[in-house]
Each structure stands twice: as structure tokens, then as C-alpha cells.
Tab-separated table of C-alpha atoms in Angstrom:
chain	number	residue	atom	x	y	z
A	1	MET	CA	0.000	0.000	0.000
A	2	LYS	CA	2.811	2.386	0.977
A	3	LYS	CA	4.674	1.498	-2.198
A	4	ARG	CA	1.593	2.253	-4.317
A	5	LEU	CA	1.131	5.616	-2.602
A	6	ILE	CA	4.759	6.510	-3.337
A	7	THR	CA	4.334	5.485	-7.009
A	8	ALA	CA	1.112	7.523	-7.265
A	9	GLY	CA	2.907	10.470	-5.642
A	10	CYS	CA	5.733	10.251	-8.203
A	11	VAL	CA	3.249	10.137	-11.110
A	12	LEU	CA	1.398	13.116	-9.653
A	13	PHE	CA	4.659	15.019	-9.275
A	14	TRP	CA	5.464	14.645	-12.993
A	15	LEU	CA	1.894	15.530	-14.009
A	16	VAL	CA	2.233	18.751	-12.003
A	17	VAL	CA	5.618	19.456	-13.663
A	18	TRP	CA	3.976	18.851	-17.064
A	19	GLN	CA	1.003	21.099	-16.197
A	20	LEU	CA	3.273	23.908	-14.950
A	21	GLY	CA	5.592	23.548	-17.967
A	22	ALA	CA	2.653	23.722	-20.416
A	23	ALA	CA	1.143	26.666	-18.550
A	24	ALA	CA	4.486	28.501	-18.573
A	25	LEU	CA	4.959	27.833	-22.315
A	26	ASP	CA	1.345	28.783	-23.041
A	27	ARG	CA	1.466	27.400	-26.619
A	28	GLU	CA	-0.816	24.378	-27.133
A	29	ILE	CA	0.858	23.535	-30.439
A	30	PHE	CA	4.130	22.783	-28.635
A	31	LEU	CA	2.860	21.324	-25.397
A	32	VAL	CA	-0.710	20.729	-24.266
A	33	THR	CA	-1.584	20.490	-20.602
A	34	PRO	CA	-2.330	17.017	-19.177
A	35	VAL	CA	-5.887	18.208	-18.588
A	36	ALA	CA	-6.319	19.063	-22.298
A	37	ALA	CA	-4.821	15.698	-23.324
A	38	ALA	CA	-7.154	13.858	-20.928
A	39	LYS	CA	-10.165	15.817	-22.277
A	40	ARG	CA	-9.260	14.842	-25.834
A	41	LEU	CA	-8.882	11.214	-24.814
A	42	ILE	CA	-12.326	11.255	-23.205
A	43	GLU	CA	-13.729	12.685	-26.465
A	44	LEU	CA	-12.080	9.914	-28.494
A	45	VAL	CA	-13.219	6.963	-26.359
A	46	PRO	CA	-16.907	6.811	-27.449
A	47	ASP	CA	-15.897	6.965	-31.138
A	48	ALA	CA	-16.066	3.554	-32.874
A	49	ASP	CA	-13.138	4.566	-35.072
A	50	PHE	CA	-10.977	4.890	-31.948
A	51	TRP	CA	-11.535	1.243	-31.018
A	52	LYS	CA	-11.178	0.099	-34.636
A	53	SER	CA	-7.734	1.749	-34.797
A	54	ILE	CA	-6.654	0.068	-31.575
A	55	GLY	CA	-7.948	-3.284	-32.850
A	56	PHE	CA	-6.249	-2.846	-36.238
A	57	SER	CA	-2.835	-2.124	-34.722
A	58	ALA	CA	-3.150	-4.605	-31.829
A	59	VAL	CA	-3.992	-7.567	-34.078
A	60	ARG	CA	-1.013	-6.930	-36.360
A	61	ILE	CA	1.520	-6.028	-33.688
A	62	LEU	CA	0.551	-9.019	-31.525
A	63	LEU	CA	0.650	-11.321	-34.549
A	64	GLY	CA	4.213	-10.128	-35.214
A	65	PHE	CA	5.027	-10.578	-31.534
A	66	ALA	CA	3.644	-14.131	-31.404
A	67	SER	CA	5.401	-15.235	-34.579
A	68	GLY	CA	8.679	-13.602	-33.421
A	69	MET	CA	8.361	-15.370	-30.082
A	70	LEU	CA	7.720	-18.725	-31.719
A	71	CYS	CA	10.410	-18.383	-34.355
A	72	GLY	CA	13.079	-17.035	-31.937
A	73	THR	CA	12.379	-19.796	-29.431
A	74	LEU	CA	12.355	-22.556	-32.038
A	75	LEU	CA	15.582	-21.329	-33.666
A	76	ALA	CA	17.313	-21.245	-30.268
A	77	VAL	CA	16.808	-25.016	-29.870
A	78	PRO	CA	19.068	-26.174	-32.753
A	79	ALA	CA	21.427	-23.232	-32.111
A	80	GLY	CA	21.868	-24.397	-28.512
A	81	LYS	CA	22.483	-27.947	-29.648
A	82	PHE	CA	24.659	-27.428	-32.731
A	83	PRO	CA	27.451	-24.786	-32.638
A	84	PHE	CA	27.343	-24.572	-36.444
A	85	VAL	CA	23.701	-23.384	-36.404
A	86	LYS	CA	24.572	-20.817	-33.737
A	87	ARG	CA	27.465	-19.499	-35.814
A	88	LEU	CA	25.287	-19.436	-38.927
A	89	LEU	CA	22.520	-17.464	-37.211
A	90	SER	CA	24.838	-15.126	-35.314
A	91	PRO	CA	25.329	-12.490	-38.090
A	92	LEU	CA	21.600	-12.472	-38.856
A	93	MET	CA	20.619	-11.956	-35.220
A	94	THR	CA	23.292	-9.280	-34.685
A	95	ALA	CA	22.054	-7.468	-37.784
A	96	LEU	CA	18.416	-7.698	-36.691
A	97	LYS	CA	19.330	-6.293	-33.264
A	98	SER	CA	21.279	-3.353	-34.715
A	99	ILE	CA	19.253	-2.274	-37.774
A	100	PRO	CA	17.025	0.744	-36.981
A	101	VAL	CA	13.260	0.274	-37.198
A	102	ALA	CA	13.090	2.983	-39.899
A	103	SER	CA	15.421	0.988	-42.179
A	104	PHE	CA	13.355	-2.181	-41.752
A	105	THR	CA	10.187	-0.281	-42.413
A	106	ILE	CA	11.325	1.460	-45.584
A	107	LEU	CA	12.751	-1.792	-46.933
A	108	ALA	CA	9.583	-3.676	-46.005
A	109	LEU	CA	7.412	-1.080	-47.761
A	110	ILE	CA	9.001	-2.243	-51.012
A	111	TRP	CA	7.865	-5.828	-50.399
A	112	LEU	CA	4.642	-5.499	-48.452
A	113	SER	CA	1.506	-3.425	-48.335
A	114	SER	CA	1.677	-0.831	-45.575
A	115	LYS	CA	-1.318	-2.611	-43.977
A	116	ASN	CA	0.819	-5.533	-42.782
A	117	LEU	CA	3.993	-3.605	-42.143
A	118	SER	CA	3.696	-3.688	-38.352
A	119	VAL	CA	3.427	-7.511	-38.408
A	120	LEU	CA	6.849	-7.805	-40.038
A	121	VAL	CA	8.492	-5.076	-37.967
A	122	SER	CA	7.256	-6.464	-34.611
A	123	PHE	CA	8.320	-9.934	-35.737
A	124	LEU	CA	11.829	-8.713	-36.607
A	125	ILE	CA	12.139	-6.897	-33.275
A	126	CYS	CA	10.856	-9.784	-31.118
A	127	MET	CA	12.572	-12.685	-32.811
A	128	PRO	CA	16.198	-11.857	-31.837
A	129	ILE	CA	15.148	-11.023	-28.262
A	130	TYR	CA	13.565	-14.463	-27.776
A	131	TYR	CA	16.375	-16.132	-29.688
A	132	SER	CA	19.131	-14.604	-27.497
A	133	ASN	CA	17.354	-15.199	-24.203
A	134	MET	CA	16.284	-18.747	-24.982
A	135	LEU	CA	19.713	-19.573	-26.382
A	136	SER	CA	21.417	-18.431	-23.174
A	137	GLY	CA	18.839	-20.479	-21.244
A	138	ILE	CA	19.500	-23.587	-23.329
A	139	GLU	CA	23.269	-23.130	-22.996
A	140	ALA	CA	22.880	-22.799	-19.239
A	141	LEU	CA	20.863	-26.050	-18.915
A	142	ASP	CA	22.548	-28.098	-16.210
A	143	PRO	CA	23.880	-31.362	-17.713
A	144	LYS	CA	23.953	-32.852	-14.214
A	145	LEU	CA	20.158	-32.551	-14.063
A	146	THR	CA	19.896	-34.401	-17.368
A	147	GLU	CA	22.141	-37.094	-15.889
A	148	MET	CA	19.922	-37.190	-12.797
A	149	ALA	CA	16.855	-37.625	-15.028
A	150	ASN	CA	18.599	-40.511	-16.827
A	151	VAL	CA	19.515	-42.230	-13.555
A	152	PHE	CA	15.955	-42.036	-12.229
A	153	GLY	CA	14.482	-42.894	-15.637
A	154	ILE	CA	12.155	-39.867	-15.584
A	155	PRO	CA	9.696	-40.173	-18.517
A	156	ALA	CA	10.091	-37.789	-21.475
A	157	THR	CA	7.057	-35.561	-20.849
A	158	LYS	CA	7.871	-35.064	-17.175
A	159	ARG	CA	11.504	-34.532	-18.013
A	160	PHE	CA	10.598	-31.860	-20.569
A	161	ALA	CA	8.382	-29.912	-18.170
A	162	GLY	CA	10.162	-30.524	-14.872
A	163	VAL	CA	13.806	-30.579	-15.848
A	164	TYR	CA	14.052	-28.434	-18.999
A	165	LEU	CA	11.088	-26.034	-18.984
A	166	SER	CA	11.596	-25.212	-15.316
A	167	GLN	CA	15.112	-24.019	-16.187
A	168	LEU	CA	14.054	-22.193	-19.365
A	169	LEU	CA	10.933	-20.348	-18.232
A	170	PRO	CA	12.814	-17.613	-16.309
A	171	HIS	CA	14.670	-16.805	-19.559
A	172	PHE	CA	11.378	-16.826	-21.487
A	173	ARG	CA	9.853	-14.485	-18.909
A	174	ALA	CA	12.803	-12.060	-19.162
A	175	ALA	CA	12.514	-12.049	-22.971
A	176	SER	CA	8.764	-11.424	-22.780
A	177	ALA	CA	9.139	-8.495	-20.360
A	178	LEU	CA	11.412	-6.803	-22.901
A	179	ALA	CA	9.736	-7.870	-26.146
A	180	VAL	CA	6.081	-6.928	-25.515
A	181	GLY	CA	6.868	-3.258	-24.921
A	182	LEU	CA	9.375	-3.074	-27.772
A	183	CYS	CA	7.046	-4.647	-30.317
A	184	TRP	CA	4.432	-1.954	-29.584
A	185	LYS	CA	6.998	0.826	-29.876
A	186	SER	CA	8.440	-0.503	-33.115
A	187	GLY	CA	5.076	-1.559	-34.580
A	188	VAL	CA	3.564	1.898	-34.113
A	189	ALA	CA	6.762	3.558	-35.385
A	190	ALA	CA	6.450	1.443	-38.542
A	191	GLU	CA	2.818	2.489	-38.917
A	192	VAL	CA	3.796	6.175	-38.637
A	193	ILE	CA	6.177	5.670	-41.568
A	194	GLY	CA	3.900	3.407	-43.649
A	195	ILE	CA	0.630	5.217	-42.678
A	196	PRO	CA	-1.756	2.231	-43.146
A	197	ASP	CA	-5.413	3.352	-43.120
A	198	GLY	CA	-7.164	2.941	-39.789
A	199	SER	CA	-4.075	2.302	-37.648
A	200	ILE	CA	-2.846	4.036	-34.509
A	201	GLY	CA	0.235	5.087	-36.479
A	202	GLU	CA	-1.970	6.875	-39.014
A	203	LYS	CA	-3.700	8.752	-36.176
A	204	LEU	CA	-0.329	9.870	-34.812
A	205	TYR	CA	0.774	10.947	-38.268
A	206	MET	CA	-2.401	12.970	-38.819
A	207	ALA	CA	-1.978	14.599	-35.416
A	208	LYS	CA	1.488	15.707	-36.524
A	209	VAL	CA	0.324	16.946	-39.952
A	210	TYR	CA	-2.553	19.002	-38.526
A	211	LEU	CA	-0.560	20.069	-35.446
A	212	GLU	CA	-3.183	18.516	-33.147
A	213	THR	CA	-0.922	18.134	-30.157
A	214	ALA	CA	-3.778	17.071	-27.875
A	215	ASP	CA	-4.511	14.137	-30.229
A	216	LEU	CA	-0.824	13.237	-30.277
A	217	PHE	CA	-0.709	13.047	-26.482
A	218	ALA	CA	-4.032	11.214	-26.235
A	219	TRP	CA	-2.921	8.549	-28.733
A	220	THR	CA	0.479	8.274	-27.048
A	221	PHE	CA	-1.320	7.601	-23.783
A	222	VAL	CA	-3.393	4.917	-25.537
A	223	ILE	CA	-0.212	3.225	-26.854
A	224	ILE	CA	1.352	3.249	-23.386
A	225	ALA	CA	-1.834	1.864	-21.801
A	226	VAL	CA	-2.364	-0.898	-24.390
A	227	SER	CA	1.313	-1.887	-24.339
A	228	TRP	CA	1.283	-1.951	-20.523
A	229	ALA	CA	-1.925	-4.053	-20.477
A	230	CYS	CA	-0.482	-6.522	-23.019
A	231	GLU	CA	2.733	-6.836	-21.024
A	232	LYS	CA	0.906	-7.392	-17.733
A	233	LEU	CA	-1.523	-9.925	-19.255
A	234	PHE	CA	1.183	-11.871	-21.026
A	235	LEU	CA	3.515	-11.889	-18.032
A	236	ALA	CA	0.631	-12.986	-15.814
A	237	ALA	CA	-0.009	-15.902	-18.192
A	238	VAL	CA	3.705	-16.812	-18.163
A	239	GLY	CA	3.682	-16.473	-14.359
A	240	LEU	CA	0.754	-18.907	-14.155
A	241	ALA	CA	2.613	-21.373	-16.358
A	242	VAL	CA	5.688	-21.014	-14.121
A	243	LYS	CA	3.596	-21.651	-10.995
A	244	ARG	CA	1.967	-24.654	-12.604
A	245	ILE	CA	5.303	-26.149	-13.545
A	246	GLU	CA	6.815	-25.298	-10.128
A	247	ARG	CA	4.093	-27.376	-8.493
A	248	MET	CA	3.703	-29.959	-11.281
B	1	MET	CA	26.622	-56.435	-8.033
B	2	ARG	CA	30.384	-56.761	-8.316
B	3	ALA	CA	33.315	-54.473	-9.173
B	4	GLU	CA	36.334	-56.171	-10.713
B	5	LYS	CA	39.798	-54.615	-10.828
B	6	ILE	CA	38.552	-51.086	-11.378
B	7	CYS	CA	41.223	-48.532	-12.269
B	8	LYS	CA	40.596	-44.841	-12.743
B	9	ALA	CA	42.950	-41.893	-13.080
B	10	PHE	CA	42.379	-38.222	-13.833
B	11	GLY	CA	45.565	-37.231	-15.648
B	12	GLU	CA	48.471	-38.087	-13.384
B	13	ASN	CA	46.209	-38.531	-10.372
B	14	VAL	CA	45.372	-42.213	-9.850
B	15	VAL	CA	42.211	-42.425	-7.733
B	16	LEU	CA	41.325	-46.112	-8.027
B	17	LYS	CA	43.776	-48.938	-8.607
B	18	ASP	CA	42.608	-52.528	-9.058
B	19	PHE	CA	39.589	-52.023	-6.840
B	20	SER	CA	37.472	-55.153	-6.485
B	21	ALA	CA	34.492	-55.736	-4.214
B	22	ASP	CA	31.147	-57.509	-3.946
B	23	PHE	CA	28.010	-55.580	-3.046
B	24	PRO	CA	25.554	-58.140	-1.718
B	25	GLU	CA	21.846	-58.025	-2.639
B	26	GLY	CA	19.578	-56.822	0.134
B	27	GLY	CA	22.386	-55.369	2.206
B	28	ILE	CA	23.864	-51.964	2.935
B	29	THR	CA	27.516	-51.649	1.958
B	30	ALA	CA	29.415	-48.596	3.112
B	31	VAL	CA	32.510	-47.423	1.280
B	32	MET	CA	34.583	-45.440	3.726
B	33	GLY	CA	37.626	-43.298	3.252
B	34	ARG	CA	39.094	-39.842	3.680
B	35	SER	CA	38.128	-36.974	1.366
B	36	GLY	CA	39.541	-37.254	-2.144
B	37	CYS	CA	40.299	-40.989	-1.964
B	38	GLY	CA	37.975	-41.785	-4.892
B	39	LYS	CA	34.738	-42.748	-3.105
B	40	SER	CA	32.507	-40.575	-5.290
B	41	THR	CA	34.379	-41.654	-8.416
B	42	LEU	CA	33.755	-45.285	-7.490
B	43	LEU	CA	30.048	-44.574	-7.003
B	44	MET	CA	29.823	-42.832	-10.394
B	45	ILE	CA	31.531	-45.822	-12.040
B	46	LEU	CA	29.151	-48.248	-10.310
B	47	MET	CA	26.199	-46.177	-11.527
B	48	GLY	CA	27.625	-46.205	-15.062
B	49	LEU	CA	27.925	-42.428	-15.220
B	50	ILE	CA	31.667	-42.353	-15.857
B	51	PRO	CA	33.727	-45.126	-17.454
B	52	ALA	CA	36.534	-46.923	-15.651
B	53	ASP	CA	39.933	-46.865	-17.360
B	54	SER	CA	40.052	-50.630	-16.910
B	55	GLY	CA	38.147	-53.313	-15.005
B	56	ARG	CA	34.405	-53.846	-15.072
B	57	VAL	CA	31.201	-53.588	-13.099
B	58	ILE	CA	28.929	-56.602	-13.156
B	59	MET	CA	25.338	-55.622	-12.538
B	60	PRO	CA	22.235	-57.627	-13.450
B	61	GLU	CA	20.496	-56.048	-16.453
B	62	LYS	CA	17.458	-53.773	-16.209
B	63	ARG	CA	18.232	-52.728	-12.666
B	64	ARG	CA	16.414	-49.595	-11.615
B	65	ILE	CA	18.730	-47.300	-9.738
B	66	SER	CA	18.200	-44.386	-7.423
B	67	ALA	CA	20.772	-42.026	-6.024
B	68	VAL	CA	21.822	-39.145	-3.857
B	69	PHE	CA	24.629	-37.555	-5.843
B	70	GLN	CA	27.628	-35.662	-4.536
B	71	GLU	CA	25.673	-32.484	-5.414
B	72	ASP	CA	21.940	-32.233	-4.660
B	73	ARG	CA	20.910	-32.163	-8.346
B	74	LEU	CA	17.475	-30.765	-7.589
B	75	CYS	CA	15.401	-28.672	-9.987
B	76	GLU	CA	15.797	-25.326	-8.227
B	77	ASN	CA	12.667	-23.763	-9.747
B	78	LEU	CA	10.395	-26.648	-8.711
B	79	THR	CA	8.842	-27.066	-5.288
B	80	VAL	CA	10.013	-29.767	-2.888
B	81	SER	CA	6.997	-31.946	-3.678
B	82	ALA	CA	7.372	-31.435	-7.464
B	83	ASN	CA	11.006	-32.554	-7.252
B	84	ILE	CA	9.941	-35.714	-5.456
B	85	ARG	CA	6.966	-36.337	-7.751
B	86	LEU	CA	9.287	-36.184	-10.752
B	87	VAL	CA	10.511	-39.611	-9.685
B	88	THR	CA	7.524	-41.005	-7.776
B	89	GLY	CA	4.678	-39.871	-10.042
B	90	LYS	CA	1.278	-39.982	-8.340
B	91	ARG	CA	2.133	-43.156	-6.465
B	92	LEU	CA	2.050	-41.300	-3.138
B	93	SER	CA	-0.997	-39.470	-1.831
B	94	PRO	CA	-0.414	-35.900	-0.581
B	95	ALA	CA	-0.893	-37.163	2.988
B	96	GLU	CA	1.683	-39.910	2.528
B	97	LEU	CA	4.141	-37.450	1.023
B	98	ASP	CA	3.575	-35.065	3.942
B	99	GLY	CA	4.332	-37.927	6.329
B	100	HIS	CA	7.652	-38.632	4.630
B	101	LEU	CA	8.515	-34.934	4.536
B	102	SER	CA	7.860	-34.642	8.273
B	103	ALA	CA	10.051	-37.681	8.928
B	104	VAL	CA	13.037	-35.817	7.462
B	105	GLU	CA	11.971	-32.569	9.151
B	106	LEU	CA	10.696	-30.959	5.967
B	107	GLY	CA	7.097	-30.763	7.153
B	108	GLY	CA	5.403	-27.633	5.773
B	109	SER	CA	8.002	-27.256	3.022
B	110	ALA	CA	6.187	-29.239	0.314
B	111	ASP	CA	5.139	-26.147	-1.643
B	112	LYS	CA	8.361	-24.194	-1.233
B	113	PRO	CA	10.562	-23.791	-4.319
B	114	VAL	CA	13.861	-25.572	-3.748
B	115	ARG	CA	15.784	-22.346	-4.507
B	116	ASP	CA	14.420	-20.918	-1.233
B	117	LEU	CA	15.660	-23.814	0.941
B	118	SER	CA	18.805	-23.964	3.086
B	119	GLY	CA	21.655	-26.326	2.154
B	120	GLY	CA	20.581	-28.906	4.739
B	121	MET	CA	16.954	-28.837	3.573
B	122	LYS	CA	18.064	-29.345	-0.025
B	123	ARG	CA	20.152	-32.330	1.037
B	124	ARG	CA	17.170	-33.876	2.825
B	125	THR	CA	14.971	-33.267	-0.232
B	126	ALA	CA	17.552	-35.030	-2.412
B	127	LEU	CA	17.700	-37.924	0.059
B	128	LEU	CA	13.923	-38.235	0.259
B	129	ARG	CA	13.648	-38.207	-3.539
B	130	ALA	CA	16.134	-41.078	-3.703
B	131	LEU	CA	14.427	-43.066	-0.941
B	132	LEU	CA	10.934	-42.694	-2.417
B	133	ALA	CA	11.905	-43.591	-5.997
B	134	GLU	CA	11.298	-47.153	-7.153
B	135	TYR	CA	14.694	-48.833	-7.271
B	136	ASP	CA	16.616	-52.091	-7.124
B	137	VAL	CA	19.899	-50.494	-6.095
B	138	LEU	CA	20.317	-47.265	-4.151
B	139	PHE	CA	23.541	-45.253	-4.292
B	140	LEU	CA	24.155	-42.626	-1.628
B	141	ASP	CA	27.052	-40.191	-1.802
B	142	GLU	CA	27.539	-38.558	1.619
B	143	PRO	CA	23.751	-38.255	2.022
B	144	PHE	CA	23.874	-36.600	5.459
B	145	LYS	CA	26.359	-33.901	4.480
B	146	GLY	CA	25.581	-30.522	6.018
B	147	LEU	CA	23.029	-31.759	8.573
B	148	ASP	CA	23.305	-30.798	12.235
B	149	GLU	CA	23.877	-33.614	14.747
B	150	GLU	CA	20.291	-33.913	15.963
B	151	THR	CA	18.727	-33.853	12.481
B	152	ARG	CA	21.360	-36.238	11.162
B	153	SER	CA	20.483	-38.841	13.833
B	154	ARG	CA	16.762	-38.670	12.991
B	155	VAL	CA	17.330	-38.740	9.241
B	156	MET	CA	19.756	-41.677	9.568
B	157	GLU	CA	17.192	-43.585	11.581
B	158	TYR	CA	14.531	-42.891	8.932
B	159	THR	CA	16.959	-43.941	6.160
B	160	ARG	CA	17.703	-47.196	7.986
B	161	LYS	CA	13.968	-47.928	8.213
B	162	MET	CA	13.313	-47.059	4.560
B	163	THR	CA	16.217	-49.118	3.206
B	164	ALA	CA	15.636	-52.278	5.231
B	165	GLY	CA	16.131	-55.299	2.966
B	166	LYS	CA	17.225	-53.158	-0.004
B	167	THR	CA	20.529	-53.133	-1.872
B	168	VAL	CA	22.336	-49.953	-0.920
B	169	VAL	CA	25.849	-48.672	-1.563
B	170	PHE	CA	26.775	-45.540	0.305
B	171	VAL	CA	29.976	-43.604	0.640
B	172	THR	CA	30.976	-41.635	3.693
B	173	HIS	CA	33.974	-40.526	5.694
B	174	ASP	CA	32.002	-40.727	8.955
B	175	SER	CA	32.444	-43.906	11.017
B	176	ARG	CA	29.253	-43.241	12.983
B	177	GLU	CA	27.165	-43.339	9.795
B	178	CYS	CA	28.743	-46.723	9.062
B	179	GLU	CA	27.888	-47.997	12.551
B	180	VAL	CA	24.237	-46.974	12.268
B	181	LEU	CA	23.545	-47.946	8.670
B	182	ALA	CA	26.036	-50.385	7.219
B	183	ASP	CA	25.911	-54.173	7.206
B	184	ARG	CA	29.368	-54.207	5.703
B	185	VAL	CA	32.168	-51.628	5.389
B	186	ILE	CA	34.805	-51.389	2.659
B	187	GLU	CA	37.780	-49.175	3.477
B	188	LEU	CA	39.123	-47.349	0.447
């Protein structure tokens, strides 16, 4: 309870700083007050188009996230087992981690319609995160536990969940905590460049074109809230899986 | 089970030289010796986990084995009961498992992740896992390591009860453990 009060106090402090800064600047085009941004958000909420935009972006970004998660995790398995595969994938993963989102996006616009751009960009951002984390988890698997499982003759399914998954899930959780937020950031950034109709990115772009700073802040708040909710929900699901495996 | 002329060296360091012994069925054989004399190496060779440089181990085929290793070898992210159920399955009811846990002074720890346990509690979990597994031969490598005197006495008593009539090979450097548990002692 005390911790929550302190967090709320900190948030309030920065809202007051924002309010005072905006009041001192007195130019809504440059910086709106938090009150004006909140008002605009309240105006947007009843609009069906608002929810359609969130749905449009969420479906694509989460599809990219899920496929990146799956692909990164699956590629880490042979890479952890065969050094050649790890060496082969190393330049690709290093490149994916270093290339800016803007470069991906512009290149992808040549191949894809802007509508599905965020799927590819979120995929390319998530995949190396899961790959690296799961690979370090696989490399850290304790061979003595495998030997123990052999001695006791633990059956394959139990061995997979109890011996291997129980060691890998903390790595999966760490990757997820990083990847969910990043895929939203990169997915929306891609949409701002590609401007697909009916996306959150398009709304941000329009806010910039028409200098509607209140809209820009309102949509930014929406992105933060949706990204936060996705992260919490996904981590809660992973946490449940961890608990289930812990108790087997 | 029989070991015949087992030799094992790690580089220049010869740890076992022409070691031969019989390990009778249904009896507890203690292998005793000071630290570093090759007791754990012998146990690993008997279990088939490391090869001998020469000599052989004669063990009837399809023997189920159970063990307390030199290290605890527990799944740190699993609870105490999950670690034990990995080897016992659902053979034991929760009440039965609680009874065994209490006997080794782990009562109330069933749902604790192993990573949160003390060294002594981990050792007892590893011992209980080995005792509750289905086995024909049980190998114990210093199973009471790190236990205080009082706990050690109780856990030894429980181990004696649980292993009655079973084939057990255990290594120790403690003569009292041999007195309480062993039917036969081999000095290494």
C-alpha cells in the first residue's frame, strides 16, 4: 500500500511538472496540458473509429510478436544444440538487433503493403530477443540434471516440463518483459512511416500533420496503456505457467 | 553387483587402482575413506555415469537405480513436492508425502521452491527423492552432508527404516554413519 502511494505520488509530481511547464509555455501547439490531453482522450473513447484503430494495430503487432516469439524460441533449440547453427545465425541476429526500425520499415514497404507492415516489424524486433534469451537459457541447462533424469528414468514428458522447462521459463519471462513493450513501440513507429489506413500510427501521423498536439498526447497515452496491459496480461499468463510447472 | 579390478585416473592422479568388491543383494555396503580418496568416483563408475579406465562392473540387467549424488541435483525452480513427484509420479498421496517430509523434518516445506531452501533442507529433499523412488539399487554419496547432529540422527534412523532389505551402496567418511547404517564396510 505504501509502495503504491509513493508510485502515485511520483506520477502526480510529474503531471504537475507537465502542467506547470505547459502553462508557462502557453502554446498548445508545442505542449498541451495534461488536462487538455485527458479531455481529448475522453472525447475519443466513445468513437467507434478509436476502437477500430486500436484493434487494427493490436492484431497486427501481436501477430508479429507471437510469430517472433515462436520463431526465436524454435531457432534457439538447434542453435543451442549445434554450434554450427549458432554461428550461422549469429550475423543475422546481430544485424536484426542493430538495424534501426526505420530501415526495416522502408525496406519492407518495397515488399509489403503498408497494412501488414507492423506484423513484419514487430516480428523482426521480437525474434532476436527471444532467440538470445532462450539460447542463453538452453546453454545454461545443467547437464547434471539431465544425468539425474537418466539415472531415475524420468519419462520424457515429465523430463521436458520438470527438468528443462523449469530451467528455461525464467529466460522466457525475461525475454517477454522486454519484447512486448518493444514490439508496440516498433510496430507503431512502422505504422507512422507506412501510414496504413485505420491504424494508430496513421492517427499519430495525422496529429502531426494538422498540429493537433492534444490528439498526439491522447494517442500516445493509448499506446502506453495498451502496451502496458499486453505486457501485464502476457507476463501474468507466463507467471501462471511457471507456478503450474513449479508445483507440477 | 560386483566391481572387478577397477582402475581410474584423472591425468596423473590415480584415484582407483585394481579395486574389487562384492556388493551383496539386500544389504547396505558402506565405502569409507578420507576426502579425495575416490569414493565418489567409485560410485559414479558403479552407476555407469563415468567409465573406468580398466576393469568392469557386473550388474544384473534392467536394474532400476536411485541415487543421492555428490551435489543435490534438484530442480531449483520446482517445489520440494514437485522434485519428489518427478521420480515417484502420483504413487504417493499428498498425505503420505507429507508424512515422509515430516520424517526428514521438511514438514510444511512441500510447496516451497527448492531455490528458497537452506543447504541442509536441499540435502534432505535429495535424500527423500532417492528413498521414495522405485529402485533395485540405491547409491548414496555422503547423504547426510551438512546436517546438524540432531537432524542427522533422525534422518539416519529414517533412512535405515526405509532401506531395510534393499541393496544400498553408500559412501561416507564418517564412522558413525557406518555404525548406524552399514551391514558391511569397505575401506578405500
